[in-house]
Short mmCIF file of C-alpha atoms in Angstrom, two decimals:
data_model
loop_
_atom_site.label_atom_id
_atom_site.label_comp_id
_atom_site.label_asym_id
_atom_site.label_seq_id
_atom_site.Cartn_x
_atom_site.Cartn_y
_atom_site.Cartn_z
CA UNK Y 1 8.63 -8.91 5.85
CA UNK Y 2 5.93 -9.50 3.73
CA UNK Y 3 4.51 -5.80 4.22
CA UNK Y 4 8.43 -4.71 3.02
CA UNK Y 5 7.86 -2.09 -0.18
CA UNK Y 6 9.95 -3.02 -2.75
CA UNK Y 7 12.53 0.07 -3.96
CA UNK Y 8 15.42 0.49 -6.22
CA UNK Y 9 18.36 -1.65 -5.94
CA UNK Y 10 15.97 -4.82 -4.71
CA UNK Y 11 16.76 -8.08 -6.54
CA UNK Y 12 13.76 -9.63 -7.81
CA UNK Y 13 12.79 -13.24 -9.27
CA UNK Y 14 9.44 -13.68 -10.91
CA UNK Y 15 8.40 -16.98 -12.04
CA UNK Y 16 6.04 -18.07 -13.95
CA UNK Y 17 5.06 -21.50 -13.94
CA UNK Y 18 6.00 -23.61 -17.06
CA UNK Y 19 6.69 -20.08 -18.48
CA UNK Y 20 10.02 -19.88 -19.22
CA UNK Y 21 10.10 -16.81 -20.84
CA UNK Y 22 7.70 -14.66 -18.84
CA UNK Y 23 10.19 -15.72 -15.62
CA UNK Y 24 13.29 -13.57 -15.16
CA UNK Y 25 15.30 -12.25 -12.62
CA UNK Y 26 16.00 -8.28 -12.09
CA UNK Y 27 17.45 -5.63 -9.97
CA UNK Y 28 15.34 -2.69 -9.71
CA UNK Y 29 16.70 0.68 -11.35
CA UNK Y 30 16.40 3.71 -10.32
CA UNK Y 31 13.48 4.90 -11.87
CA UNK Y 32 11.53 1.75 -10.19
CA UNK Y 33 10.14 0.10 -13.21
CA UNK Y 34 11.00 -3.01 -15.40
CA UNK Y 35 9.72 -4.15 -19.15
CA UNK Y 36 8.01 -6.88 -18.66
CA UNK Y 37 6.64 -9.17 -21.77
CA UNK Y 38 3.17 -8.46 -23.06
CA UNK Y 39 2.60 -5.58 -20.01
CA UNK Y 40 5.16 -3.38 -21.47
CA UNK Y 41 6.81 -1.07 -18.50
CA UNK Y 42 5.09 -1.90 -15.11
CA UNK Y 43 6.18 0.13 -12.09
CA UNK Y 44 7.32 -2.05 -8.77
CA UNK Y 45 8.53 0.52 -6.28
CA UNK Y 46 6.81 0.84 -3.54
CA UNK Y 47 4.61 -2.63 -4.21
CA UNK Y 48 4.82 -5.55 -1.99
CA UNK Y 49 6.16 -9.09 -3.47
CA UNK Y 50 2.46 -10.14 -3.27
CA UNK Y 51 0.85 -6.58 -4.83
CA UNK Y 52 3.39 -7.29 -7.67
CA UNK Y 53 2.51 -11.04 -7.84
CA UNK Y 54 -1.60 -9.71 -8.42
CA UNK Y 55 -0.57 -7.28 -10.61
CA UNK Y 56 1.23 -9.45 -13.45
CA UNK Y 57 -1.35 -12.30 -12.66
CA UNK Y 58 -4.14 -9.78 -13.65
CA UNK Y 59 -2.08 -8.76 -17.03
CA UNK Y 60 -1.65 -12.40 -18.12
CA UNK Y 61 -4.98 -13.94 -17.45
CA UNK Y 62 -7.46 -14.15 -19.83
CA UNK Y 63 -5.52 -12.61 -22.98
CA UNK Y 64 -2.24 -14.91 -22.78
CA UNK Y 65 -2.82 -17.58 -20.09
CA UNK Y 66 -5.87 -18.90 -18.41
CA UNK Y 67 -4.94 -19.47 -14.92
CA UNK Y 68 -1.32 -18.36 -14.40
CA UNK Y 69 0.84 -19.37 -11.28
CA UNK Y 70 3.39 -16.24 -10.42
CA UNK Y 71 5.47 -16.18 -7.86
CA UNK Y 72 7.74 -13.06 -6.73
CA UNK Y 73 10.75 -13.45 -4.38
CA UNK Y 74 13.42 -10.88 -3.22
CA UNK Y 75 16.40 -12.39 -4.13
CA UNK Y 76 18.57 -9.70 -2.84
CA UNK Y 77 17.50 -6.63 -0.92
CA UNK Y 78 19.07 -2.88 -1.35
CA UNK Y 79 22.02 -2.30 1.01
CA UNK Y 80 21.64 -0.12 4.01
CA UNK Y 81 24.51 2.56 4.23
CA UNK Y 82 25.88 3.55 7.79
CA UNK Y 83 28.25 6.13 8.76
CA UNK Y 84 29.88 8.19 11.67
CA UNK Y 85 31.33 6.69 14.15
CA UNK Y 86 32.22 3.37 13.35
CA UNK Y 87 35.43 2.16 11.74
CA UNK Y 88 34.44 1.47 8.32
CA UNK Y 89 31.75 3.45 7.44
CA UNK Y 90 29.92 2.27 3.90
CA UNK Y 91 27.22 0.70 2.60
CA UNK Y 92 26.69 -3.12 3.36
CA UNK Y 93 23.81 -6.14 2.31
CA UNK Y 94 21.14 -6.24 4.47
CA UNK Y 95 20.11 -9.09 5.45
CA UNK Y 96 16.96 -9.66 7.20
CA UNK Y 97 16.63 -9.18 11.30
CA UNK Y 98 19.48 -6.44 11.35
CA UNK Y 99 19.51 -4.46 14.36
CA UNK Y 100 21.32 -0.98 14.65
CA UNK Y 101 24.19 -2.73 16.63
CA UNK Y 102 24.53 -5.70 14.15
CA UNK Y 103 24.98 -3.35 11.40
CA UNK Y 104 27.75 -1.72 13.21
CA UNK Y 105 29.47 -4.92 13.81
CA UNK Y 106 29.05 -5.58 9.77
CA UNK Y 107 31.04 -1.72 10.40
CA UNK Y 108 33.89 -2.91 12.07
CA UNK Y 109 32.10 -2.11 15.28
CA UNK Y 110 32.21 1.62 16.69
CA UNK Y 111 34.54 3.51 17.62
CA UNK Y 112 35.94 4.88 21.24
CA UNK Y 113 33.86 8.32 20.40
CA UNK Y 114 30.28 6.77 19.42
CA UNK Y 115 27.76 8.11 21.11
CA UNK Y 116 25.25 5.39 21.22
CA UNK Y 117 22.37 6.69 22.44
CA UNK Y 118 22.43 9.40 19.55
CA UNK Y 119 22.04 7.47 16.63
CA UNK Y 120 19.76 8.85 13.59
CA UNK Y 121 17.67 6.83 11.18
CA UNK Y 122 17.04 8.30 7.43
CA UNK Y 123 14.27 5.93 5.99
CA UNK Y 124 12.54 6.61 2.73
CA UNK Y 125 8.95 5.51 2.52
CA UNK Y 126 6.13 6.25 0.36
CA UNK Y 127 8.16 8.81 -1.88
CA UNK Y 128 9.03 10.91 1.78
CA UNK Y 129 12.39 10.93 3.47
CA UNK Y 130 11.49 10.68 7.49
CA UNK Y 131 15.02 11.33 9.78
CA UNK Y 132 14.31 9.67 13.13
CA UNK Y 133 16.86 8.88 16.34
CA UNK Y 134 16.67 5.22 16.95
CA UNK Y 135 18.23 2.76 20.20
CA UNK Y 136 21.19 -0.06 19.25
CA UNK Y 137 18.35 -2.52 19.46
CA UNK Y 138 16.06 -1.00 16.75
CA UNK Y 139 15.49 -2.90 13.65
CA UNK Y 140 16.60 -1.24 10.60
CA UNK Y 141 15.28 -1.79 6.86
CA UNK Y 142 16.77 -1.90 3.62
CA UNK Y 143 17.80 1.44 2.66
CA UNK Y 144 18.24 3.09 5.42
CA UNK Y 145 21.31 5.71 6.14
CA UNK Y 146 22.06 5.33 9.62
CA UNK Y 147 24.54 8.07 11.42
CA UNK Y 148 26.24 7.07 14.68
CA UNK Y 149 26.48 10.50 16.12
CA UNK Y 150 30.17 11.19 18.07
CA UNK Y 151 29.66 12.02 21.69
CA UNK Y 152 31.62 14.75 23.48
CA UNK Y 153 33.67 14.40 26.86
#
């Protein structure tokens, strides 16, 4: 997932090597930006890990280190959220490799009126809100609001 845009509720860890105090670890707010020393407010959402990596590497070279080592991991991601018809609708902790039918097994599983071939995506990306119908197999992301439609007899 190294194309994955970070967004709020993401876990971060940015290190610094042999800086201890420029290396922290943070969740994301809403309003997608942290205070970071010396750079003052930065704004992540919607970066990449290695776009956020350049972008404090560029603020600390030169003026207050000469060759700085950062590093950027997701420590956690944002939970997906998945409701309908399954048996315990909810939000849940992605975890990387989640597939529409593994995430309703995280659910409870679905229930005797899913309709699984009418199941609904909503996916926020670049600042836009897409709504797409998606198969059990389909991968989902971080974020995402899935809706297992109920199918009628």
């Amino acid at each position: 997932m190294s194309q994955y845009q970070l967004g709020s509720g993401d876990r971060i860890q940015i290190s610094v090597f042999g800086q201890d105090d420029l290396s922290m670890e943070v969740r994301l707010p809403d309003v997608g930006t942290i205070n970071y020393p010396f750079l003052g407010e930065i704004k992540l959402v919607g970066l990449t890990a290695a776009q956020v990596e350049q972008l404090i590497y560029d603020g600390l070279l030169g003026d207050y280190l000469v060759n700085p080592s950062v590093s950027v991991a997701i420590v956690e991601y944002r939970p997906f959220f998945i409701d309908g018809e399954v048996k315990r609708p909810g939000g849940y902790a992605y975890q990387p490799g989640l597939s529409v039918n593994k995430a309703a097994a995280l659910a409870g599983g679905y229930t005797e009126r899913a309709a699984r071939d009418k199941i609904t995506i909503i996916r926020e990306k670049d600042g836009r809100t897409n709504e797409f119908t998606v198969t059990v197999s389909d991968m989902i992301q971080p974020g995402d609001i899935i809706t297992i439609n109920q199918r009628f007899f």
